[in-house]
Coordinates of C-alpha atoms and ligand atoms in Angstrom, one line a residue:
X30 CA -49.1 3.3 -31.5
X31 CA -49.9 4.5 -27.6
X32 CA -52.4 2.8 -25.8
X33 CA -54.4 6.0 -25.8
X34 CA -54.4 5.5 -29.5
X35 CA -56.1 2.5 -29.0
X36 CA -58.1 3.2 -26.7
X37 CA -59.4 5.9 -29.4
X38 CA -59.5 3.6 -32.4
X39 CA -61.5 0.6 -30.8
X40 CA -63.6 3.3 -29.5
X41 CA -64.6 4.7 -33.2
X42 CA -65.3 0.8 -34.7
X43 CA -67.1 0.3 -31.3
X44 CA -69.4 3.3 -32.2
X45 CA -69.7 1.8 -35.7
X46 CA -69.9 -2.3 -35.1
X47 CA -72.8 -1.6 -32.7
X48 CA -74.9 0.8 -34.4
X49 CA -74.2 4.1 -32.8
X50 CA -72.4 6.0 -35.2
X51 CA -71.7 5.7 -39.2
X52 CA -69.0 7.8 -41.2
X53 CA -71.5 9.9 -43.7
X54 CA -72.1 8.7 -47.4
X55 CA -69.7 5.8 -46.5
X56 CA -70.7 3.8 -49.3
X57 CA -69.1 6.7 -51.7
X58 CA -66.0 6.6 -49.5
X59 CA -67.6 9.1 -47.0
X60 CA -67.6 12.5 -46.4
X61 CA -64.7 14.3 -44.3
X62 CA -65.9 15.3 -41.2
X63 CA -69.9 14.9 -41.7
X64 CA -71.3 11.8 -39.4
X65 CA -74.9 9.9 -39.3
X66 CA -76.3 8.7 -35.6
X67 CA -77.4 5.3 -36.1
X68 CA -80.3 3.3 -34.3
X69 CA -78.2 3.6 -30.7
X70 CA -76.0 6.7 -31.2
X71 CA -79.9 8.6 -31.8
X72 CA -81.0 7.5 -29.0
X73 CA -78.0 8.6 -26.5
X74 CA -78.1 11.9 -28.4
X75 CA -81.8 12.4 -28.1
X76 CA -80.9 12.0 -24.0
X77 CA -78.0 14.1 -23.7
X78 CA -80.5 16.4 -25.5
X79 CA -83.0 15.9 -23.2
X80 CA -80.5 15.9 -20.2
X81 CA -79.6 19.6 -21.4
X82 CA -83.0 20.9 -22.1
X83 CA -85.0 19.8 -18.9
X84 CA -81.8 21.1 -16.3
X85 CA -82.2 24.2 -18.1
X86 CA -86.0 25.2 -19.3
X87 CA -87.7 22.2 -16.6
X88 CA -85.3 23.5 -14.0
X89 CA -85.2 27.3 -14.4
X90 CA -88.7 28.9 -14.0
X91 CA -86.7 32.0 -15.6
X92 CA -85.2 29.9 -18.3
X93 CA -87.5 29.3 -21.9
X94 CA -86.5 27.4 -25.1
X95 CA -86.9 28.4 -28.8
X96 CA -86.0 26.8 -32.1
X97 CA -84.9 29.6 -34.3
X98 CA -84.5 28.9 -38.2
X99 CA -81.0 27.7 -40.0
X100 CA -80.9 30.3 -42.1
X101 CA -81.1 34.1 -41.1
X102 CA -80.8 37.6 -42.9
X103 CA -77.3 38.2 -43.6
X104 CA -76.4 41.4 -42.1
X105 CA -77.0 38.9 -38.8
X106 CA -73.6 37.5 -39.8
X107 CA -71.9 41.4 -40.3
X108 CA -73.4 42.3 -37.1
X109 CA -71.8 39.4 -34.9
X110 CA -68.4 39.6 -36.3
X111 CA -68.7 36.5 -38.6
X112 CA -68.3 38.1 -41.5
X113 CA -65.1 40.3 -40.6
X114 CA -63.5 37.7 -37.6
X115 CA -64.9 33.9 -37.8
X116 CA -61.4 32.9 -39.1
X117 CA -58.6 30.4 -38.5
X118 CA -55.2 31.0 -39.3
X119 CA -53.9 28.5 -42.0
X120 CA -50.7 27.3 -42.6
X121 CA -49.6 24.7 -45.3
X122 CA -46.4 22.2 -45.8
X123 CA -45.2 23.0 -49.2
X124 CA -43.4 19.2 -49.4
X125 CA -47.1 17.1 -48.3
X126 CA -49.4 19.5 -49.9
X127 CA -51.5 19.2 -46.3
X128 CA -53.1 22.1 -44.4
X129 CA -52.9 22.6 -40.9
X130 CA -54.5 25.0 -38.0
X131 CA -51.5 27.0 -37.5
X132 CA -52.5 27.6 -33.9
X133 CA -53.4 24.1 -33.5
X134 CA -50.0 23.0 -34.3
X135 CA -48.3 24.9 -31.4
X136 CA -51.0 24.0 -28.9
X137 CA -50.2 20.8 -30.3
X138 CA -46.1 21.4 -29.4
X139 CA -47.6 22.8 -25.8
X140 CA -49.5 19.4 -25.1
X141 CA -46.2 17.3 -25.7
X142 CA -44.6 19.5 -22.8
X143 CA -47.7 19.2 -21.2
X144 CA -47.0 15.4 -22.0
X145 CA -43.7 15.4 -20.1
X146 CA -45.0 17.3 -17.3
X147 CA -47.6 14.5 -16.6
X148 CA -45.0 11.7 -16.8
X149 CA -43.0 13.3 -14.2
X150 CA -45.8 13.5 -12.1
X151 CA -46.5 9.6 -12.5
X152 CA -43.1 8.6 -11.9
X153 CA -42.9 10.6 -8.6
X154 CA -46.5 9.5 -7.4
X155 CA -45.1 5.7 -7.8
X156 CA -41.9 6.6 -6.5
X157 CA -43.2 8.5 -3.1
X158 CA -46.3 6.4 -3.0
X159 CA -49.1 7.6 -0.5
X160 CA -47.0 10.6 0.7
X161 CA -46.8 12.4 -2.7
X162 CA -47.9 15.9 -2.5
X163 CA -48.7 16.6 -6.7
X164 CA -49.4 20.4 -6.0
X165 CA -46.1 20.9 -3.8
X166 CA -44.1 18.7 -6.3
X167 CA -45.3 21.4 -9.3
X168 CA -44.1 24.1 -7.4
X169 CA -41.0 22.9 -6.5
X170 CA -39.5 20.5 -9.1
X171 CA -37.2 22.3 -11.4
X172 CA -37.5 20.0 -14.4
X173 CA -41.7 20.6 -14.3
X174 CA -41.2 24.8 -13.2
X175 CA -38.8 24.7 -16.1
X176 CA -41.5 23.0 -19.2
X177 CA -44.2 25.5 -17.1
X178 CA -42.5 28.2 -17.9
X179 CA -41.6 26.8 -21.5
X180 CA -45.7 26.1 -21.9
X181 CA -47.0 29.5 -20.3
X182 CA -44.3 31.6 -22.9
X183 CA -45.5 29.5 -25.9
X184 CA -49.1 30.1 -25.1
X185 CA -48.8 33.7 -24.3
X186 CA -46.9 34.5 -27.1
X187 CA -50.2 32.4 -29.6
X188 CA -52.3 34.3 -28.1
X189 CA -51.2 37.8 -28.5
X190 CA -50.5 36.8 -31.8
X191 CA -53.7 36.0 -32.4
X192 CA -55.1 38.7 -30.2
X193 CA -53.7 41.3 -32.8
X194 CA -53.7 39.6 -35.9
X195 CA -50.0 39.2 -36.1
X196 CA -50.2 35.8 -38.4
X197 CA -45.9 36.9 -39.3
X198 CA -45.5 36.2 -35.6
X199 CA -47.4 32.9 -35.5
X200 CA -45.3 31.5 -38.7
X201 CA -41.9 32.7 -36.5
X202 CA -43.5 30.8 -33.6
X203 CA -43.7 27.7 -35.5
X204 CA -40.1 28.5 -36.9
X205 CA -38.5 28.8 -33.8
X206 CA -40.1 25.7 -32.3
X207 CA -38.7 23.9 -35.6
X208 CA -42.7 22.3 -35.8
X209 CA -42.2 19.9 -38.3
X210 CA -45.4 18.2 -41.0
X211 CA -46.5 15.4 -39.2
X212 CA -46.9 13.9 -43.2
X213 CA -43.9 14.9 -44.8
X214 CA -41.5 15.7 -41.4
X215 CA -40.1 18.9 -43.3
X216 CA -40.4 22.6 -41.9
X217 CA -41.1 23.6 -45.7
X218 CA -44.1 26.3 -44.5
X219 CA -46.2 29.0 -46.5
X220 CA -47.5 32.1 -44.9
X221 CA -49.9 31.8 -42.0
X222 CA -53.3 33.1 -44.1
X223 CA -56.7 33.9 -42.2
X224 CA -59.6 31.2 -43.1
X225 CA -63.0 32.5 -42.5
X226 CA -65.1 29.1 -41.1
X227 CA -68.6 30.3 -42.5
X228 CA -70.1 28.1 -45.1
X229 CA -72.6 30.3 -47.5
X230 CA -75.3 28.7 -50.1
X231 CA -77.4 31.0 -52.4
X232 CA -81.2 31.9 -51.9
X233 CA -83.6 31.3 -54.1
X234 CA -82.4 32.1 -58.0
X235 CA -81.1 35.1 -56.9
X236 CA -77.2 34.8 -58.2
X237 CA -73.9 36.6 -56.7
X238 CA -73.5 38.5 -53.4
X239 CA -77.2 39.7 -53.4
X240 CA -78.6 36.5 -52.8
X241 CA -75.6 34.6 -50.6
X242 CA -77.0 33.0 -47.3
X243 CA -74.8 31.6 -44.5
X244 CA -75.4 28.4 -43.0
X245 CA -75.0 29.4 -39.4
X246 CA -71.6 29.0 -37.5
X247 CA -73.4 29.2 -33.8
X248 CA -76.8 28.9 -32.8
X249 CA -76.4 31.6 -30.3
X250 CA -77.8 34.5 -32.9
X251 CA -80.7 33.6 -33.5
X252 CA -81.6 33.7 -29.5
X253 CA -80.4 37.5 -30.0
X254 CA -82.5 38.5 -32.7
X255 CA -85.3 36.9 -30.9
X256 CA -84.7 38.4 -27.8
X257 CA -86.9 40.9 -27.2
X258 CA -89.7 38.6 -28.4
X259 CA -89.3 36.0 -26.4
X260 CA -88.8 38.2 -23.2
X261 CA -92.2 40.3 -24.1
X262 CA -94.4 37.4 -25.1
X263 CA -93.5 35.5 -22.2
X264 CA -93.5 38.2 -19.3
X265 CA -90.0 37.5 -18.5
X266 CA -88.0 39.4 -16.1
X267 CA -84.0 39.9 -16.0
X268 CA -82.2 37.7 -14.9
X269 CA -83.4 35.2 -18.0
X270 CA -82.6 32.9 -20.1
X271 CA -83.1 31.5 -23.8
X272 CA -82.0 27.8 -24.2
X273 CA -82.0 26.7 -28.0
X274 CA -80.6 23.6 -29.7
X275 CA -79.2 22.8 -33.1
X276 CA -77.3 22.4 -35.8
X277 CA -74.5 24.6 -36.9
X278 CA -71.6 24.8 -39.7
X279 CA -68.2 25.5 -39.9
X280 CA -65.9 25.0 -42.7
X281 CA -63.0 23.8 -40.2
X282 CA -59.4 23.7 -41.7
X283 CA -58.6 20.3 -40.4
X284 CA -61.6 18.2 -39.0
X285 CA -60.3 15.1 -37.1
X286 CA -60.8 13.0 -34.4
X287 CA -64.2 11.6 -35.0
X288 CA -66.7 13.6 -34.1
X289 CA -65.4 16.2 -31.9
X290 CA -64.6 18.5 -34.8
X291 CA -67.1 18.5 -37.1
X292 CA -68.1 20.6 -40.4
X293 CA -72.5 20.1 -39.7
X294 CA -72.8 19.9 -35.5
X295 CA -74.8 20.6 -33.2
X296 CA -74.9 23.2 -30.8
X297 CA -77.1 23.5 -26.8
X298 CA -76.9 26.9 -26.2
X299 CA -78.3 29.3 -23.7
X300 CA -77.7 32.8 -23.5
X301 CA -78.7 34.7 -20.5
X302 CA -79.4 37.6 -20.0
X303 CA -78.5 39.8 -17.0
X304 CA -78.2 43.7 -15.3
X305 CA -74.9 45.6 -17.0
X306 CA -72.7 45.2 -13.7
X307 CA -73.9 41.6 -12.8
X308 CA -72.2 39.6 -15.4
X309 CA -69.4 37.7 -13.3
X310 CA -72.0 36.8 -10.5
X311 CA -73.9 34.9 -13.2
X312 CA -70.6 34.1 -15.1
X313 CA -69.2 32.3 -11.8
X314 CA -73.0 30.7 -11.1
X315 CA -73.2 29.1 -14.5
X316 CA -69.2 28.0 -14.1
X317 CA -70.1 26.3 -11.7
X318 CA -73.7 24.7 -12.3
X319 CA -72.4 23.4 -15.4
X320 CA -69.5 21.5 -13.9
X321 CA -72.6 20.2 -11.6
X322 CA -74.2 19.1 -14.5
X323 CA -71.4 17.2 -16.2
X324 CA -70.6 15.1 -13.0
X325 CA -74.4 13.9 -12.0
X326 CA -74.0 11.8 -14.4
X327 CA -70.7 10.1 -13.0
X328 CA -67.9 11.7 -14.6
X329 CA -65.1 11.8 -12.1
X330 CA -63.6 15.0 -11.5
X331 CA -60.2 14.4 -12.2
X332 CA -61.9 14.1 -16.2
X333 CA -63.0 17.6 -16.3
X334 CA -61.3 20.6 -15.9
X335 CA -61.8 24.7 -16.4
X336 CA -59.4 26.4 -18.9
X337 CA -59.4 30.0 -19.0
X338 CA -59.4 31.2 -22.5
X339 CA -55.9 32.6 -23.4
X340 CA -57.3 34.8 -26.0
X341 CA -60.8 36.6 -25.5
X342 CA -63.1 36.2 -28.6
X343 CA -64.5 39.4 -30.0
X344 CA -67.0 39.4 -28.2
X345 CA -66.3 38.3 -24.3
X346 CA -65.1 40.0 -21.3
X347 CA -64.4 36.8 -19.9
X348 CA -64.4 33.5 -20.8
X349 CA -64.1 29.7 -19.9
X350 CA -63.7 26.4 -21.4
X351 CA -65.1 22.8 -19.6
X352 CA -62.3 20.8 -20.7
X353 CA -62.9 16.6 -20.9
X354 CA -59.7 14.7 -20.9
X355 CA -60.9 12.7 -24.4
X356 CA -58.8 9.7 -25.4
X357 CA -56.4 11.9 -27.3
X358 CA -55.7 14.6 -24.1
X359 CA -57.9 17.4 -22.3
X360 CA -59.8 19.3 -25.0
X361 CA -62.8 21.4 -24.9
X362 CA -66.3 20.4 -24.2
X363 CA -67.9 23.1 -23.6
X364 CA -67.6 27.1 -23.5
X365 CA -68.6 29.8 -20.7
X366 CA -68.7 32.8 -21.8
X367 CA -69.3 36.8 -20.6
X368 CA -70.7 38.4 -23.7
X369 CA -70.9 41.8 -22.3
X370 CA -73.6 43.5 -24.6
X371 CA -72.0 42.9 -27.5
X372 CA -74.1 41.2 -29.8
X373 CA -77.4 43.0 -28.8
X374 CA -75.8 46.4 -29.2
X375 CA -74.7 45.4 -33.0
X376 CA -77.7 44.0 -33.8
X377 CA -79.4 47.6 -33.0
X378 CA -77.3 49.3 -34.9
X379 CA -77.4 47.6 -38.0
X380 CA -81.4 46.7 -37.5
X381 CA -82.3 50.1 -36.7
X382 CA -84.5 48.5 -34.0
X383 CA -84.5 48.9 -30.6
X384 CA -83.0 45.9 -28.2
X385 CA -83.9 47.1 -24.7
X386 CA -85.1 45.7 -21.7
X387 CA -87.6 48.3 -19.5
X388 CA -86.4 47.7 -16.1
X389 CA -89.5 48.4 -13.8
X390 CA -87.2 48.1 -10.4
X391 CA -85.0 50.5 -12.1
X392 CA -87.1 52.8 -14.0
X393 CA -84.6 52.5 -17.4
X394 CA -84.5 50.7 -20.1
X395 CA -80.9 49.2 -20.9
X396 CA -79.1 46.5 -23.3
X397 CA -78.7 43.3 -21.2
X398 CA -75.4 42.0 -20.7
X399 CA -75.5 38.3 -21.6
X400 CA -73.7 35.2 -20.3
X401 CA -73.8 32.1 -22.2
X402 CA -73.3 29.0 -21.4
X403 CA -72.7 26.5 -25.0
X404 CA -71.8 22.6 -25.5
X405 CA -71.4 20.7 -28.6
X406 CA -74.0 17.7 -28.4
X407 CA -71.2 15.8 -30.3
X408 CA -68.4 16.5 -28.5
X409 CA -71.0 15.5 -25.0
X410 CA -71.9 12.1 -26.8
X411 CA -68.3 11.3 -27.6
X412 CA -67.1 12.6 -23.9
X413 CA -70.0 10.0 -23.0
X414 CA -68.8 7.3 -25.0
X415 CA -65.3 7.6 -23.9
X416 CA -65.9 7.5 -20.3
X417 CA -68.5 4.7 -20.4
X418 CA -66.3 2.3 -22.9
X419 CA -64.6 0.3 -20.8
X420 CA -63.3 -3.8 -21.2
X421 CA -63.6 -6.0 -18.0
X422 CA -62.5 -9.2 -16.5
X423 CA -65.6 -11.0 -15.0
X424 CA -66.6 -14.6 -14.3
X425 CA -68.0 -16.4 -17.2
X426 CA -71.3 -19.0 -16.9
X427 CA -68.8 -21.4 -15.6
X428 CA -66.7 -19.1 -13.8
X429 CA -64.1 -18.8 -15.5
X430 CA -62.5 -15.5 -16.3
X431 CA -63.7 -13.7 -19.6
X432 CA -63.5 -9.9 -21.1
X433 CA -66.4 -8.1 -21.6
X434 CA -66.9 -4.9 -23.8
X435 CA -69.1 -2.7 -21.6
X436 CA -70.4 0.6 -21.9
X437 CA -71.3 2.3 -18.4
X438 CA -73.6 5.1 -19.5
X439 CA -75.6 6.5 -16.7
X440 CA -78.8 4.8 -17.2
X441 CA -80.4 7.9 -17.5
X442 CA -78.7 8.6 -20.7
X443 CA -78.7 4.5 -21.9
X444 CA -80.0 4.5 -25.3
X445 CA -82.0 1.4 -24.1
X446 CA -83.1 0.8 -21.0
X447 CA -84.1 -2.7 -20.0
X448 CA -84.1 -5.9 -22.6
X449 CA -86.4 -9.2 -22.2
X450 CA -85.0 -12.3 -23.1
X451 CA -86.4 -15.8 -22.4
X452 CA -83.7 -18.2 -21.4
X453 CA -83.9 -20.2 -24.2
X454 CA -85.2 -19.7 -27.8
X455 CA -87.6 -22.5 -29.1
X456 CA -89.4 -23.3 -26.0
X457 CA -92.6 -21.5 -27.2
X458 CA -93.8 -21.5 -23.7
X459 CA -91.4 -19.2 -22.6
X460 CA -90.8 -16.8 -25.6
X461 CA -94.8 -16.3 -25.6
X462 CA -94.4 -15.1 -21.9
X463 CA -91.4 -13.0 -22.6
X464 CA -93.0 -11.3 -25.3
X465 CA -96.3 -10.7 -23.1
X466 CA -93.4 -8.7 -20.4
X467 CA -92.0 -6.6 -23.4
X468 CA -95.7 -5.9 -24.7
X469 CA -96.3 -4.1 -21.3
X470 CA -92.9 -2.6 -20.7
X471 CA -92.3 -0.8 -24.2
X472 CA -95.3 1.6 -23.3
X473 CA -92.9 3.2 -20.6
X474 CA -89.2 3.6 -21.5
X475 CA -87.0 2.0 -24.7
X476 CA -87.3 -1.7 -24.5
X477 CA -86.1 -4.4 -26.2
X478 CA -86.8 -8.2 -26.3
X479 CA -83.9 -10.5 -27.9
X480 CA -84.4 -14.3 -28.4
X481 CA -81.0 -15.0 -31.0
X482 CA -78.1 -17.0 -29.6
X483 CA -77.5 -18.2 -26.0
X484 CA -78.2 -16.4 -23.0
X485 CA -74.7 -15.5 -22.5
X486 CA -74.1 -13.7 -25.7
X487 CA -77.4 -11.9 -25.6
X488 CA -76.0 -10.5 -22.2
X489 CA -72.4 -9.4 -23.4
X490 CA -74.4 -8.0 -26.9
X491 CA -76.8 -5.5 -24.0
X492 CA -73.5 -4.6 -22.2
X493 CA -71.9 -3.3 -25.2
X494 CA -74.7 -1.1 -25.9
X495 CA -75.0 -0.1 -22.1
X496 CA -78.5 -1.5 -21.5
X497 CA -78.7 -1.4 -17.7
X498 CA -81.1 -4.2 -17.1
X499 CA -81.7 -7.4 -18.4
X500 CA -85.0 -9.6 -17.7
X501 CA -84.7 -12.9 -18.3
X502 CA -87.7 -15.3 -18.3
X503 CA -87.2 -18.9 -17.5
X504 CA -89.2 -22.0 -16.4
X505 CA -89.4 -21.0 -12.6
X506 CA -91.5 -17.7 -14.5
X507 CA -94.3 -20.0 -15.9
X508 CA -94.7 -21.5 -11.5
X509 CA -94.4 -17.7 -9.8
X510 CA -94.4 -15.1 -12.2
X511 CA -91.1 -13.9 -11.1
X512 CA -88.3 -13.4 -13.5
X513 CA -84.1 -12.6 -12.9
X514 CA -83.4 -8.8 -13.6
X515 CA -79.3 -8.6 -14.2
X516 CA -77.7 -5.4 -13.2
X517 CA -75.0 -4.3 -15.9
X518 CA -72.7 -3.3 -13.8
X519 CA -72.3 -4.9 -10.8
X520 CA -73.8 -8.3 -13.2
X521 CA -76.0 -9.6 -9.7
X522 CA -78.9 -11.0 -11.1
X523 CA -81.9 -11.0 -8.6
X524 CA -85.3 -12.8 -8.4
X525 CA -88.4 -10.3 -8.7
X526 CA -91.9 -10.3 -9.5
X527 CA -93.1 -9.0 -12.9
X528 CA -95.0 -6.7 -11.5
X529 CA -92.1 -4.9 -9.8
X530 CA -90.0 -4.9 -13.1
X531 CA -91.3 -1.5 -14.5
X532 CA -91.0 0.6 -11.0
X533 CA -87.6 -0.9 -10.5
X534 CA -86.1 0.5 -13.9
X535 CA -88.4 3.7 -14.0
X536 CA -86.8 4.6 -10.3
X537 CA -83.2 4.2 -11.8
X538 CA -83.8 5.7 -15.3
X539 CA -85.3 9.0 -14.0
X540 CA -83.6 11.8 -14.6
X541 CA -85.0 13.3 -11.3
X542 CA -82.0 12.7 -9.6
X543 CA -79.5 14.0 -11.5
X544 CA -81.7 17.2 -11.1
X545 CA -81.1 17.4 -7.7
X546 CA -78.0 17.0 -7.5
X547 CA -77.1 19.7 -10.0
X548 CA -79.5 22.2 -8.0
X549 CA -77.4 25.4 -7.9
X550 CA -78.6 28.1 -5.9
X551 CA -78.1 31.9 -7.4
Ligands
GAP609 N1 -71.8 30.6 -29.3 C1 -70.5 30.4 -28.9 C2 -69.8 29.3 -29.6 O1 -70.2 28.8 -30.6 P1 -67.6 27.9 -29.5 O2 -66.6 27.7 -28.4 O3 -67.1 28.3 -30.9 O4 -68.6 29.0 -29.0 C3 -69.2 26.1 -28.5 O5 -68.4 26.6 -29.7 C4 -69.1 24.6 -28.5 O6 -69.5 24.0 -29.7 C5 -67.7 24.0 -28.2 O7 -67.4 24.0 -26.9 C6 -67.8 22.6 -28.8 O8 -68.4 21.7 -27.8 C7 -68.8 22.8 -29.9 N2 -68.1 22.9 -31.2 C8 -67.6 24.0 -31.8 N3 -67.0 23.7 -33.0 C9 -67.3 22.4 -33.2 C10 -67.1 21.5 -34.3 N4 -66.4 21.9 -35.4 N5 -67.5 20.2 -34.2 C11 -68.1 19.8 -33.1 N6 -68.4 20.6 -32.0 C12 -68.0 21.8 -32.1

């Protein structure tokens, strides 16, 4: 097994051991693909959730939220493309009986080229030291221009293939690359077959087609069929914006890796809506405020990278993925993408009502051209987790070396934010004081007070949940009313007064800061 591997497994029973993320109905066995946020994992998505929402509506006088209903009118779905377009291509191995993504399994074969690319890399950065020069040494290194090449075929052959539908080509793609089952290692394949994602459900006792509902595959309609609503009861002018999040459904082939493919997600979209003609202004300022966004909250850069898409969706001019290099390789996070005025145009015709903006600079009323920017909340928490996870060698009470487990969430995003804990458990004297600090401090942020096992354990049992700060109360508390507050990450404990304890974490839980520091000027 590789260490990224691992690193991936010990991540998933980390997310399980400390109460941040359950397999669904696991006492049946679980449910493929469906998960349940527990007491810690709720409270990280409820602030990557909040993260989202305030940069966009807090932060954007001309940006406005709405919480549009699950379930919508069907010919919604016929009008977006859903019904016709929303498919994967399938592929099964007639030996193992499993299903794959077709596509999947040659970006899959493009990733282990990808693979040998990087390794080059890393033995000529160790090899040249401070002097290597990675951009020159991809442009002139055979052995890396050669698997390039090799890569950029591959891919541009997938994607016309998909482009136009040409599944026969896909299945000789896969063929010719002698892609083998990763189950049964034989290149026994059926026909590449179209899959479409949506999941329906009936309404009410109405039976066959008449009554068939879809569970939606994107949040993003619903802002569309709300648009001229939202826009008239709120005065807005264009440029605007809807943001919106919540769940959505897809029926995916093959849901692995956790949770960053998932068949119930959910979705923080925002569409915006813009002049015909001023769509890549916006596309490049939302490109880059959203790269802003991700970073404030420490992820280095070298973690994210943009990925133009290969193969335009139905309905993009252009279009972008925020890629997170995940325990398992860069995948997508997130999705940029120039709409034109698709959507709102197919939604007039097959409403019958009208879905134009009056202009009053202009004097004309025209269909808005929309950018949108969308991230899966999942796919954020587990980028999150996987960054943050992270086992150290510190000093121990005796200081001697020890590991800790340690999860270094931006304490804006910590699912809890400061714990009390009295030194030690049955001197009454100091529990009674300790729970006097945690009385005051739960009115302002998530708080916590622990009193089981020694101090030591308490500490390491915070630091695997990512608490930033830990107050301890001891006897020196009952002379001064000062206590220790223990930074997680840099573990210096320093002497403070009580009274300071609720300014000093409020200052370094506030969100404020990441705000300005994704400021992006149009
Ligand atoms: N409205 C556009 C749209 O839905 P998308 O690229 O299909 O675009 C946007 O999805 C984002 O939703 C992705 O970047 C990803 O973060 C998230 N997402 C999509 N499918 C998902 C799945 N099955 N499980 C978890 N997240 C998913």
């Amino acid at each position: 097994m590789s260490k990224q591997d691992d690193k991936f497994k010990q991540l998933v029973s980390h997310c399980k051991e400390y109460g941040f993320i359950f397999q669904s109905s696991e006492i049946y066995d679980g449910l493929s693909a469906a998960y349940d946020y527990g007491p810690y994992g709720v409270e990280l998505k409820n602030n990557i959730k909040s993260y989202w929402w305030k940069s966009m509506v807090l932060m954007h006088q001309n940006i406005v939220g709405l919480d549009a209903a699950i379930f919508m009118e069907p010919r919604t779905w016929k009008a977006s493309g859903h019904v016709d377009a929303f498919n994967d291509p399938m592929i099964d191995n007639k030996d193992s009986k499993k299903r794959y993504r077709a596509d999947v399994l040659v970006e899959n074969y493009i990733d282990k080229i990808e693979g040998k690319i990087n390794k080059e890399i890393t033995k000529a950065k160790k090899r040249f030291g401070d002097a290597f020069n990675e951009e020159e040494f991809r442009s002139t290194n055979q052995r890396v221009l050669n698997n390039q090449e090799k890569m950029d075929t591959i891919a541009k052959r997938l994607a016309n293939g998909m482009r136009d539908n040409n599944l026969a080509d896909v299945k000789a793609l896969i063929e010719e690359l002698e892609i083998a089952c990763p189950v049964s290692g034989s290149r026994n394949w059926t026909e590449v077959r179209q899959f479409n994602l949506m999941f329906s459900t009936q309404l009410g006792n109405i039976s066959g087609e008449a009554g068939k509902l879809y569970l939606r595959p994107e949040t993003a309609q619903g802002i569309f069929v709300n648009f001229l609503n939202v826009q008239k009861s709120t005065r807005q002018k264009i440029p605007f914006g809807i943001a919106q999040i919540g769940k959505a459904f897809r029926n995916e082939i093959v849901a692995r890796q956790f949770i960053f493919r998932m068949r119930e997600f959910e979705q923080m979209e925002m569409q915006f809506f813009v002049q015909p003609g001023e769509e890549m202004k916006w596309y490049k300022y939302w490109k880059d405020a959203r790269m802003k966004w991700h970073q404030a909250i420490g992820t280095p850069a070298d973690k994210l990278r943009f990925h133009d898409h290969d193969n335009l969706a139905h309905y993009a001019n252009a279009a972008v993925d925020i890629q997170f290099d995940f325990p398992f390789g860069f995948k997508e996070l997130e999705g940029i993408h120039s709409r034109t005025d698709f959507d709102l145009t197919q939604h007039q015709e097959l409403s019958g009502r009208k879905l134009q903006y009056f202009d009053p600079e202009r004097e004309e009323s025209y269909v808005p051209y929309v950018v949108e920017t969308s991230i899966g909340c999942d796919r954020m928490f587990l980028a999150v987790m996987s960054q943050a996870l992270q086992e150290e060698v510190v000093p121990d009470a005796k200081g001697n070396d020890s590991t800790r487990t340690v999860l270094k969430i931006h304490p804006a995003l910590a699912p809890v934010k400061c714990t009390v804990l009295p030194l030690v458990k049955n001197k009454e004297v100091l529990t009674t004081k300790a729970k006097e600090i945690f009385n005051q401090l739960k009115f302002s942020f998530n708080c916590q007070y622990d009193e089981k096992d020694a101090i030591g354990r308490r500490y390491r049992r915070q630091d695997a949940i990512g608490t930033p700060y830990c107050i301890t109360v001891d006897f020196d508390t009952l002379e001064d009313n000062t206590v220790t507050i223990r930074d997680r990450d840099t573990l210096k404990q320093e002497r403070i007064s009580i009274s300071e304890i609720e300014n000093i974490v409020k200052e370094k839980i506030d969100m404020k800061q990441l705000f300005h520091e994704t400021e992006t000027v149009a």
